[in-house]
Short mmCIF file of C-alpha atoms in Angstrom, two decimals:
data_model
loop_
_atom_site.label_atom_id
_atom_site.label_comp_id
_atom_site.label_asym_id
_atom_site.label_seq_id
_atom_site.Cartn_x
_atom_site.Cartn_y
_atom_site.Cartn_z
CA UNK A 30 0.00 0.00 0.00
CA UNK A 31 1.52 3.34 -1.03
CA UNK A 32 1.81 6.18 1.48
CA UNK A 33 -0.98 8.79 1.29
CA UNK A 34 -0.06 12.00 -0.52
CA UNK A 35 0.37 15.13 1.57
CA UNK A 36 -0.74 18.62 0.62
CA UNK A 37 1.50 21.67 0.81
CA UNK A 38 -0.27 22.56 4.07
CA UNK A 39 0.34 19.22 5.79
CA UNK A 40 2.80 20.49 8.43
CA UNK A 41 0.51 23.40 9.22
CA UNK A 42 -2.51 21.10 9.76
CA UNK A 43 -0.49 18.98 12.17
CA UNK A 44 0.75 22.06 14.02
CA UNK A 45 -2.91 23.09 14.43
CA UNK A 46 -3.64 19.70 16.01
CA UNK A 47 -5.81 18.39 13.19
CA UNK A 48 -7.11 14.83 13.24
CA UNK A 49 -5.84 13.49 9.90
CA UNK A 50 -7.47 10.84 7.73
CA UNK A 51 -6.71 9.03 4.49
CA UNK A 52 -9.13 10.39 1.90
CA UNK A 53 -8.85 9.27 -1.74
CA UNK A 54 -5.15 8.57 -1.27
CA UNK A 55 -4.44 11.88 0.47
CA UNK A 56 -3.70 12.60 4.12
CA UNK A 57 -6.33 15.25 4.87
CA UNK A 58 -7.58 17.07 7.98
CA UNK A 59 -10.84 15.53 9.20
CA UNK A 60 -11.36 18.07 11.96
CA UNK A 61 -9.27 20.44 14.08
CA UNK A 62 -11.39 20.49 17.23
CA UNK A 63 -15.19 20.12 17.16
CA UNK A 64 -16.73 19.39 13.75
CA UNK A 65 -20.02 20.88 15.02
CA UNK A 66 -18.23 24.13 15.90
CA UNK A 67 -16.51 24.18 12.50
CA UNK A 68 -19.86 23.60 10.78
CA UNK A 69 -21.50 26.41 12.75
CA UNK A 70 -18.60 28.77 12.01
CA UNK A 71 -19.16 28.33 8.24
CA UNK A 72 -22.92 28.87 8.60
CA UNK A 73 -22.59 31.99 10.76
CA UNK A 74 -19.08 33.42 10.24
CA UNK A 75 -16.38 31.80 8.06
CA UNK A 76 -14.31 28.66 7.64
CA UNK A 77 -10.97 27.95 5.95
CA UNK A 78 -10.48 24.69 4.04
CA UNK A 79 -7.56 22.91 2.38
CA UNK A 80 -8.99 21.29 -0.77
CA UNK A 81 -5.65 20.58 -2.44
CA UNK A 82 -6.66 16.94 -3.01
CA UNK A 83 -8.97 17.98 -5.88
CA UNK A 84 -7.69 17.11 -9.36
CA UNK A 85 -6.92 19.91 -11.84
CA UNK A 86 -6.65 19.07 -15.54
CA UNK A 87 -5.84 21.82 -18.04
CA UNK A 88 -6.95 21.58 -21.68
CA UNK A 89 -5.44 24.04 -24.15
CA UNK A 90 -5.36 24.60 -27.91
CA UNK A 91 -7.51 25.83 -30.79
CA UNK A 92 -9.96 22.93 -30.37
CA UNK A 93 -9.88 22.68 -26.56
CA UNK A 94 -13.56 23.60 -26.26
CA UNK A 95 -14.62 21.12 -28.94
CA UNK A 96 -12.55 18.39 -27.29
CA UNK A 97 -14.34 18.99 -24.00
CA UNK A 98 -17.74 19.12 -25.74
CA UNK A 99 -16.94 15.62 -27.00
CA UNK A 100 -15.52 14.32 -23.72
CA UNK A 101 -18.12 15.72 -21.30
CA UNK A 102 -21.92 15.97 -21.36
CA UNK A 103 -22.04 19.79 -21.20
CA UNK A 104 -21.70 22.46 -23.90
CA UNK A 105 -18.31 23.61 -22.67
CA UNK A 106 -17.23 25.60 -25.75
CA UNK A 107 -20.20 27.93 -25.13
CA UNK A 108 -18.74 29.07 -21.78
CA UNK A 109 -17.66 32.70 -21.67
CA UNK A 110 -14.08 33.37 -20.61
CA UNK A 111 -14.03 33.79 -16.82
CA UNK A 112 -17.10 31.63 -16.20
CA UNK A 113 -17.44 28.14 -14.73
CA UNK A 114 -19.90 25.32 -15.27
CA UNK A 115 -21.01 22.28 -13.30
CA UNK A 116 -20.99 19.25 -15.59
CA UNK A 117 -20.29 15.51 -15.72
CA UNK A 118 -18.18 13.00 -17.58
CA UNK A 119 -20.02 9.80 -18.43
CA UNK A 120 -19.02 6.34 -19.60
CA UNK A 121 -20.23 5.19 -23.04
CA UNK A 122 -23.11 3.39 -21.25
CA UNK A 123 -24.21 6.68 -19.63
CA UNK A 124 -22.94 5.89 -16.13
CA UNK A 125 -21.46 8.87 -14.26
CA UNK A 126 -17.65 8.69 -14.05
CA UNK A 127 -17.47 11.97 -12.11
CA UNK A 128 -19.12 15.32 -11.60
CA UNK A 129 -16.87 18.26 -12.46
CA UNK A 130 -16.47 22.00 -12.50
CA UNK A 131 -14.94 23.42 -15.68
CA UNK A 132 -13.48 26.94 -15.79
CA UNK A 133 -12.80 28.75 -19.04
CA UNK A 134 -9.56 30.62 -18.33
CA UNK A 135 -8.96 31.95 -21.85
CA UNK A 136 -10.02 31.64 -25.49
CA UNK A 137 -8.05 28.40 -25.79
CA UNK A 138 -7.66 27.35 -22.15
CA UNK A 139 -9.94 25.44 -19.81
CA UNK A 140 -9.42 23.92 -16.37
CA UNK A 141 -11.35 20.81 -15.39
CA UNK A 142 -11.59 20.17 -11.64
CA UNK A 143 -12.31 16.54 -10.73
CA UNK A 144 -12.98 14.85 -7.42
CA UNK A 145 -9.83 13.46 -5.79
CA UNK A 146 -11.06 9.87 -5.92
CA UNK A 147 -11.70 10.10 -9.68
CA UNK A 148 -8.92 12.43 -10.83
CA UNK A 149 -6.89 9.73 -12.58
CA UNK A 150 -9.98 8.21 -14.24
CA UNK A 151 -11.04 11.66 -15.51
CA UNK A 152 -7.52 12.51 -16.70
CA UNK A 153 -7.26 9.23 -18.60
CA UNK A 154 -10.72 9.58 -20.16
CA UNK A 155 -10.28 13.23 -21.21
CA UNK A 156 -6.81 12.46 -22.64
CA UNK A 157 -8.18 9.56 -24.67
CA UNK A 158 -11.27 11.43 -25.85
CA UNK A 159 -9.31 14.55 -26.87
CA UNK A 160 -6.88 12.56 -29.03
CA UNK A 161 -8.51 13.49 -32.35
CA UNK A 162 -8.65 17.22 -31.58
CA UNK A 163 -6.15 20.07 -31.85
CA UNK A 164 -5.86 20.23 -28.08
CA UNK A 165 -3.38 19.35 -25.35
CA UNK A 166 -4.46 17.75 -22.05
CA UNK A 167 -2.15 18.45 -19.11
CA UNK A 168 -2.16 16.88 -15.66
CA UNK A 169 -1.93 19.90 -13.35
CA UNK A 170 -2.63 18.14 -10.07
CA UNK A 171 0.83 19.03 -8.74
CA UNK A 172 0.68 22.61 -10.06
CA UNK A 173 -1.99 23.81 -7.62
CA UNK A 174 -2.85 23.99 -3.97
CA UNK A 175 -6.52 24.85 -3.37
CA UNK A 176 -7.70 26.86 -0.38
CA UNK A 177 -11.34 27.75 0.17
CA UNK A 178 -12.83 30.38 2.46
CA UNK A 179 -16.55 29.86 2.98
CA UNK A 180 -19.29 31.58 4.97
CA UNK A 181 -21.13 34.89 5.26
CA UNK A 182 -17.99 36.76 6.40
CA UNK A 183 -15.80 35.37 3.60
CA UNK A 184 -16.25 38.30 1.15
CA UNK A 185 -15.13 40.85 3.76
CA UNK A 186 -12.18 38.68 4.83
CA UNK A 187 -10.97 38.14 1.26
CA UNK A 188 -11.49 41.80 0.33
CA UNK A 189 -9.07 42.80 3.08
CA UNK A 190 -6.21 40.91 1.38
CA UNK A 191 -6.92 41.45 -2.34
CA UNK A 192 -7.70 44.27 -4.73
CA UNK A 193 -9.48 41.90 -7.13
CA UNK A 194 -13.05 42.88 -8.03
CA UNK A 195 -14.90 40.46 -5.77
CA UNK A 196 -18.18 42.36 -6.08
CA UNK A 197 -18.06 41.80 -9.85
CA UNK A 198 -17.22 38.10 -9.46
CA UNK A 199 -20.46 36.21 -10.07
CA UNK A 200 -21.42 32.80 -8.74
CA UNK A 201 -19.75 30.14 -10.93
CA UNK A 202 -17.04 32.44 -12.21
CA UNK A 203 -13.31 32.86 -11.75
CA UNK A 204 -10.76 35.61 -12.26
CA UNK A 205 -6.98 35.88 -11.91
CA UNK A 206 -5.79 38.14 -9.13
CA UNK A 207 -3.35 38.60 -6.29
CA UNK A 208 -4.32 37.58 -2.77
CA UNK A 209 -1.99 38.53 0.09
CA UNK A 210 0.75 39.07 -2.50
CA UNK A 211 0.23 35.60 -3.99
CA UNK A 212 -0.92 35.07 -7.61
CA UNK A 213 -4.20 33.15 -7.57
CA UNK A 214 -7.17 32.09 -9.64
CA UNK A 215 -10.08 33.34 -7.51
CA UNK A 216 -13.26 31.30 -8.03
CA UNK A 217 -16.73 31.56 -6.52
CA UNK A 218 -18.45 28.18 -6.65
CA UNK A 219 -18.60 26.60 -3.19
CA UNK A 220 -19.79 23.29 -1.78
CA UNK A 221 -21.18 24.39 1.58
CA UNK A 222 -24.42 26.21 0.76
CA UNK A 223 -22.78 29.51 1.76
CA UNK A 224 -21.13 32.27 -0.22
CA UNK A 225 -17.41 31.74 -0.52
CA UNK A 226 -14.30 31.57 -2.65
CA UNK A 227 -11.78 29.02 -3.85
CA UNK A 228 -8.17 30.10 -4.39
CA UNK A 229 -6.02 28.08 -6.78
CA UNK A 230 -2.37 28.90 -6.03
CA UNK A 231 1.12 27.43 -6.47
CA UNK A 232 1.83 24.89 -3.70
CA UNK A 233 4.87 26.93 -2.61
CA UNK A 234 2.54 29.88 -1.86
CA UNK A 235 -0.11 27.91 0.04
CA UNK A 236 1.23 28.34 3.56
CA UNK A 237 1.74 32.09 3.17
CA UNK A 238 -1.82 32.47 1.87
CA UNK A 239 -3.34 30.30 4.63
CA UNK A 240 -1.58 32.34 7.32
CA UNK A 241 -2.62 35.64 5.72
CA UNK A 242 -6.27 34.55 5.56
CA UNK A 243 -6.10 33.27 9.16
CA UNK A 244 -4.86 36.67 10.34
CA UNK A 245 -7.35 38.58 8.16
CA UNK A 246 -10.22 36.49 9.51
CA UNK A 247 -9.24 36.50 13.18
CA UNK A 248 -11.70 39.24 14.16
CA UNK A 249 -14.40 37.87 11.83
CA UNK A 250 -14.58 34.45 13.53
CA UNK A 251 -12.75 32.47 10.81
CA UNK A 252 -11.71 28.96 11.88
CA UNK A 253 -9.87 26.14 10.07
CA UNK A 254 -12.28 23.44 8.92
CA UNK A 255 -11.85 19.78 8.03
CA UNK A 256 -13.52 17.31 5.69
CA UNK A 257 -16.05 16.19 8.30
CA UNK A 258 -17.91 19.51 8.46
CA UNK A 259 -17.56 19.92 4.70
CA UNK A 260 -19.65 16.77 4.40
CA UNK A 261 -22.39 17.92 6.80
CA UNK A 262 -22.47 21.36 5.16
CA UNK A 263 -22.90 19.94 1.64
CA UNK A 264 -25.48 17.44 2.93
CA UNK A 265 -27.61 20.23 4.45
CA UNK A 266 -27.27 22.11 1.14
CA UNK A 267 -28.50 19.04 -0.78
CA UNK A 268 -25.32 18.80 -2.87
CA UNK A 269 -24.40 15.39 -4.29
CA UNK A 270 -21.16 13.60 -3.37
CA UNK A 271 -19.57 11.22 -5.86
CA UNK A 272 -19.66 7.66 -4.58
CA UNK A 273 -22.86 8.39 -2.65
CA UNK A 274 -25.50 10.24 -4.72
CA UNK A 275 -23.56 9.76 -7.99
CA UNK A 276 -22.01 6.49 -9.23
CA UNK A 277 -21.19 4.62 -12.44
CA UNK A 278 -24.44 2.66 -11.88
CA UNK A 279 -26.47 5.87 -12.31
CA UNK A 280 -26.95 8.17 -15.30
CA UNK A 281 -27.46 11.92 -14.79
CA UNK A 282 -31.18 11.27 -15.42
CA UNK A 283 -31.33 8.67 -12.64
CA UNK A 284 -29.75 11.26 -10.34
CA UNK A 285 -32.28 13.96 -11.28
CA UNK A 286 -29.51 15.97 -12.93
CA UNK A 287 -30.45 15.42 -16.56
CA UNK A 288 -30.30 19.18 -17.08
CA UNK A 289 -26.48 18.98 -17.28
CA UNK A 290 -26.69 16.85 -20.44
CA UNK A 291 -26.76 19.12 -23.52
CA UNK A 292 -28.07 17.14 -26.47
CA UNK A 293 -28.32 20.27 -28.64
CA UNK A 294 -24.58 21.03 -28.69
CA UNK A 295 -22.70 20.56 -31.97
CA UNK A 296 -20.88 17.30 -32.67
CA UNK A 297 -21.14 13.92 -31.02
CA UNK A 298 -20.20 13.23 -27.40
CA UNK A 299 -19.33 10.12 -25.45
CA UNK A 300 -22.47 8.49 -24.05
CA UNK A 301 -24.95 10.39 -26.25
CA UNK A 302 -26.81 7.30 -27.44
CA UNK A 303 -27.12 5.74 -23.97
CA UNK A 304 -28.11 9.07 -22.43
CA UNK A 305 -30.78 9.66 -25.09
CA UNK A 306 -32.28 6.31 -24.10
CA UNK A 307 -31.93 7.13 -20.39
CA UNK A 308 -33.75 10.45 -20.90
CA UNK A 309 -36.63 8.74 -22.69
CA UNK A 310 -36.85 6.03 -20.02
CA UNK A 311 -36.87 8.61 -17.20
CA UNK A 312 -39.74 10.43 -18.90
CA UNK A 313 -41.78 7.26 -19.43
CA UNK A 314 -41.21 5.71 -16.00
CA UNK A 315 -39.80 8.15 -13.46
CA UNK A 316 -36.76 6.65 -11.72
CA UNK A 317 -36.27 6.71 -7.99
CA UNK A 318 -36.04 10.31 -6.84
CA UNK A 319 -33.41 11.89 -4.63
CA UNK A 320 -35.18 13.30 -1.57
CA UNK A 321 -34.37 14.57 1.89
CA UNK A 322 -35.28 12.63 5.02
CA UNK A 323 -35.52 14.22 8.47
CA UNK A 324 -35.51 11.96 11.51
CA UNK A 325 -38.30 12.05 14.06
CA UNK A 326 -35.97 10.33 16.55
CA UNK A 327 -32.25 10.56 17.33
CA UNK A 328 -30.79 7.61 15.39
CA UNK A 329 -28.57 8.55 12.46
CA UNK A 330 -29.10 6.84 9.08
CA UNK A 331 -26.01 5.87 7.08
CA UNK A 332 -25.32 5.24 3.41
CA UNK A 333 -26.74 1.93 2.25
CA UNK A 334 -29.52 1.68 4.86
CA UNK A 335 -32.88 0.65 3.31
CA UNK A 336 -35.76 3.14 3.14
CA UNK A 337 -39.02 1.35 3.96
CA UNK A 338 -42.76 1.97 3.73
CA UNK A 339 -45.56 -0.47 4.54
CA UNK A 340 -43.05 -3.21 5.24
CA UNK A 341 -41.49 -2.90 1.76
CA UNK A 342 -38.10 -1.54 0.77
CA UNK A 343 -38.79 1.58 -1.33
CA UNK A 344 -35.36 3.15 -1.49
CA UNK A 345 -31.85 3.49 -0.12
CA UNK A 346 -30.01 6.10 1.94
CA UNK A 347 -27.04 7.63 0.08
CA UNK A 348 -25.75 10.03 2.78
CA UNK A 349 -26.73 10.59 6.40
CA UNK A 350 -25.47 12.59 9.37
CA UNK A 351 -26.62 14.65 12.34
CA UNK A 352 -27.52 18.14 11.10
CA UNK A 353 -26.04 20.84 13.35
CA UNK A 354 -28.33 23.46 11.76
CA UNK A 355 -31.60 21.48 12.06
CA UNK A 356 -30.63 19.75 15.31
CA UNK A 357 -31.84 16.40 13.95
CA UNK A 358 -30.38 13.52 11.92
CA UNK A 359 -30.91 13.98 8.17
CA UNK A 360 -30.30 11.90 5.07
CA UNK A 361 -30.45 11.99 1.31
CA UNK A 362 -31.98 8.91 -0.29
CA UNK A 363 -33.22 7.60 -3.60
CA UNK A 364 -36.83 6.49 -3.11
CA UNK A 365 -39.59 5.19 -5.36
CA UNK A 366 -41.62 7.99 -6.96
CA UNK A 367 -44.76 6.93 -5.03
CA UNK A 368 -43.05 7.84 -1.73
CA UNK A 369 -41.00 10.83 -2.93
CA UNK A 370 -43.55 13.58 -2.36
CA UNK A 371 -42.59 15.95 0.48
CA UNK A 372 -44.73 15.13 3.50
CA UNK A 373 -45.26 11.49 2.42
CA UNK A 374 -46.36 9.55 5.48
CA UNK A 375 -45.28 6.15 6.73
CA UNK A 376 -41.72 6.33 5.45
CA UNK A 377 -38.92 5.02 7.62
CA UNK A 378 -35.30 3.90 7.56
CA UNK A 379 -34.32 0.40 8.57
CA UNK A 380 -31.57 1.02 11.12
CA UNK A 381 -30.24 -2.37 12.19
CA UNK A 382 -33.66 -4.02 12.06
CA UNK A 383 -35.70 -1.17 13.56
CA UNK A 384 -37.86 0.94 11.25
CA UNK A 385 -37.22 4.49 12.44
CA UNK A 386 -39.80 7.08 11.25
CA UNK A 387 -38.63 9.82 8.89
CA UNK A 388 -40.28 12.80 7.21
CA UNK A 389 -39.77 13.16 3.45
CA UNK A 390 -38.74 16.73 2.56
CA UNK A 391 -37.66 18.55 -0.59
CA UNK A 392 -33.96 19.27 -0.99
CA UNK A 393 -32.05 21.25 0.13
CA UNK A 394 -32.53 21.04 3.88
CA UNK A 395 -30.86 24.44 4.26
CA UNK A 396 -30.85 27.50 2.02
CA UNK A 397 -28.94 30.62 3.00
CA UNK A 398 -30.65 33.99 3.11
CA UNK A 399 -29.27 35.94 0.15
#
């Protein structure tokens, strides 16, 4: 078994007393102190995350956009420079290989950001699929560290250390700038349900930037945050996690995310035929639907637990955790359409043989006040 990879901030995490964990082949901070406190800080003030395990892949050249149109399900060449798009890469049979964010950095330059667990799979697939195009695919996983500052106080904190036009930076956009004297790509996408920013920087600059943000956020309640609260934050915000809500066994239409598939873009793309069939099937017989479940009791549902109604299994939990914001256990689950309506009665989760009652709710569980 190979040693886990370490981010440029590894020594700093250990100095802060972080509990470390192996995540997708990386040694990552799980929590620094209380994951509940970290979660609450992001919801009410601000949190600082090391996301350097994410996989960056750069695609350049005259046909870079067309190559990505072919490789992914979205219409990537239609992106304006400086904007980002949520999309997916699918297998030829329509199964989801990964969900991605793609940034258009220039006329002939795009950056694809993959989940850590799938970065190699995505790199290999994009490289293979771009082979017939006038485009170059580059593995930039070692070229970047990624630091995120999330929460309602994050704009003010970041403004204090950059002269970049943050007010003009829209949601799902990115712009080059200097933060605390460090060159960075400043993005505004987020995976917590709060406003916030992601800073792509050279690994050698990561520690300087982290320290500068820590100092800038000291009076604003900024705290370092680990992967554990990132998971409860994204769960409350109803955001899918690959390996849980998204898998190779599901198409985007099974996941209720068929909108990311752009059949009207020019040229062919990998998985088009299978996804056309999946779209038609989803329209004719609605697949299981991704819903929220809120516990009436205290027991926490976990991924893989059966969802039951009337003694029958009608679905499966994909993610579950105690919700610090709601004060109750919550879960996302795929359930049969007949039991997917918010307020549906008689739905429970089989937790080790006991059918615990749950309320079906629409996602997300939490939506910030804009």
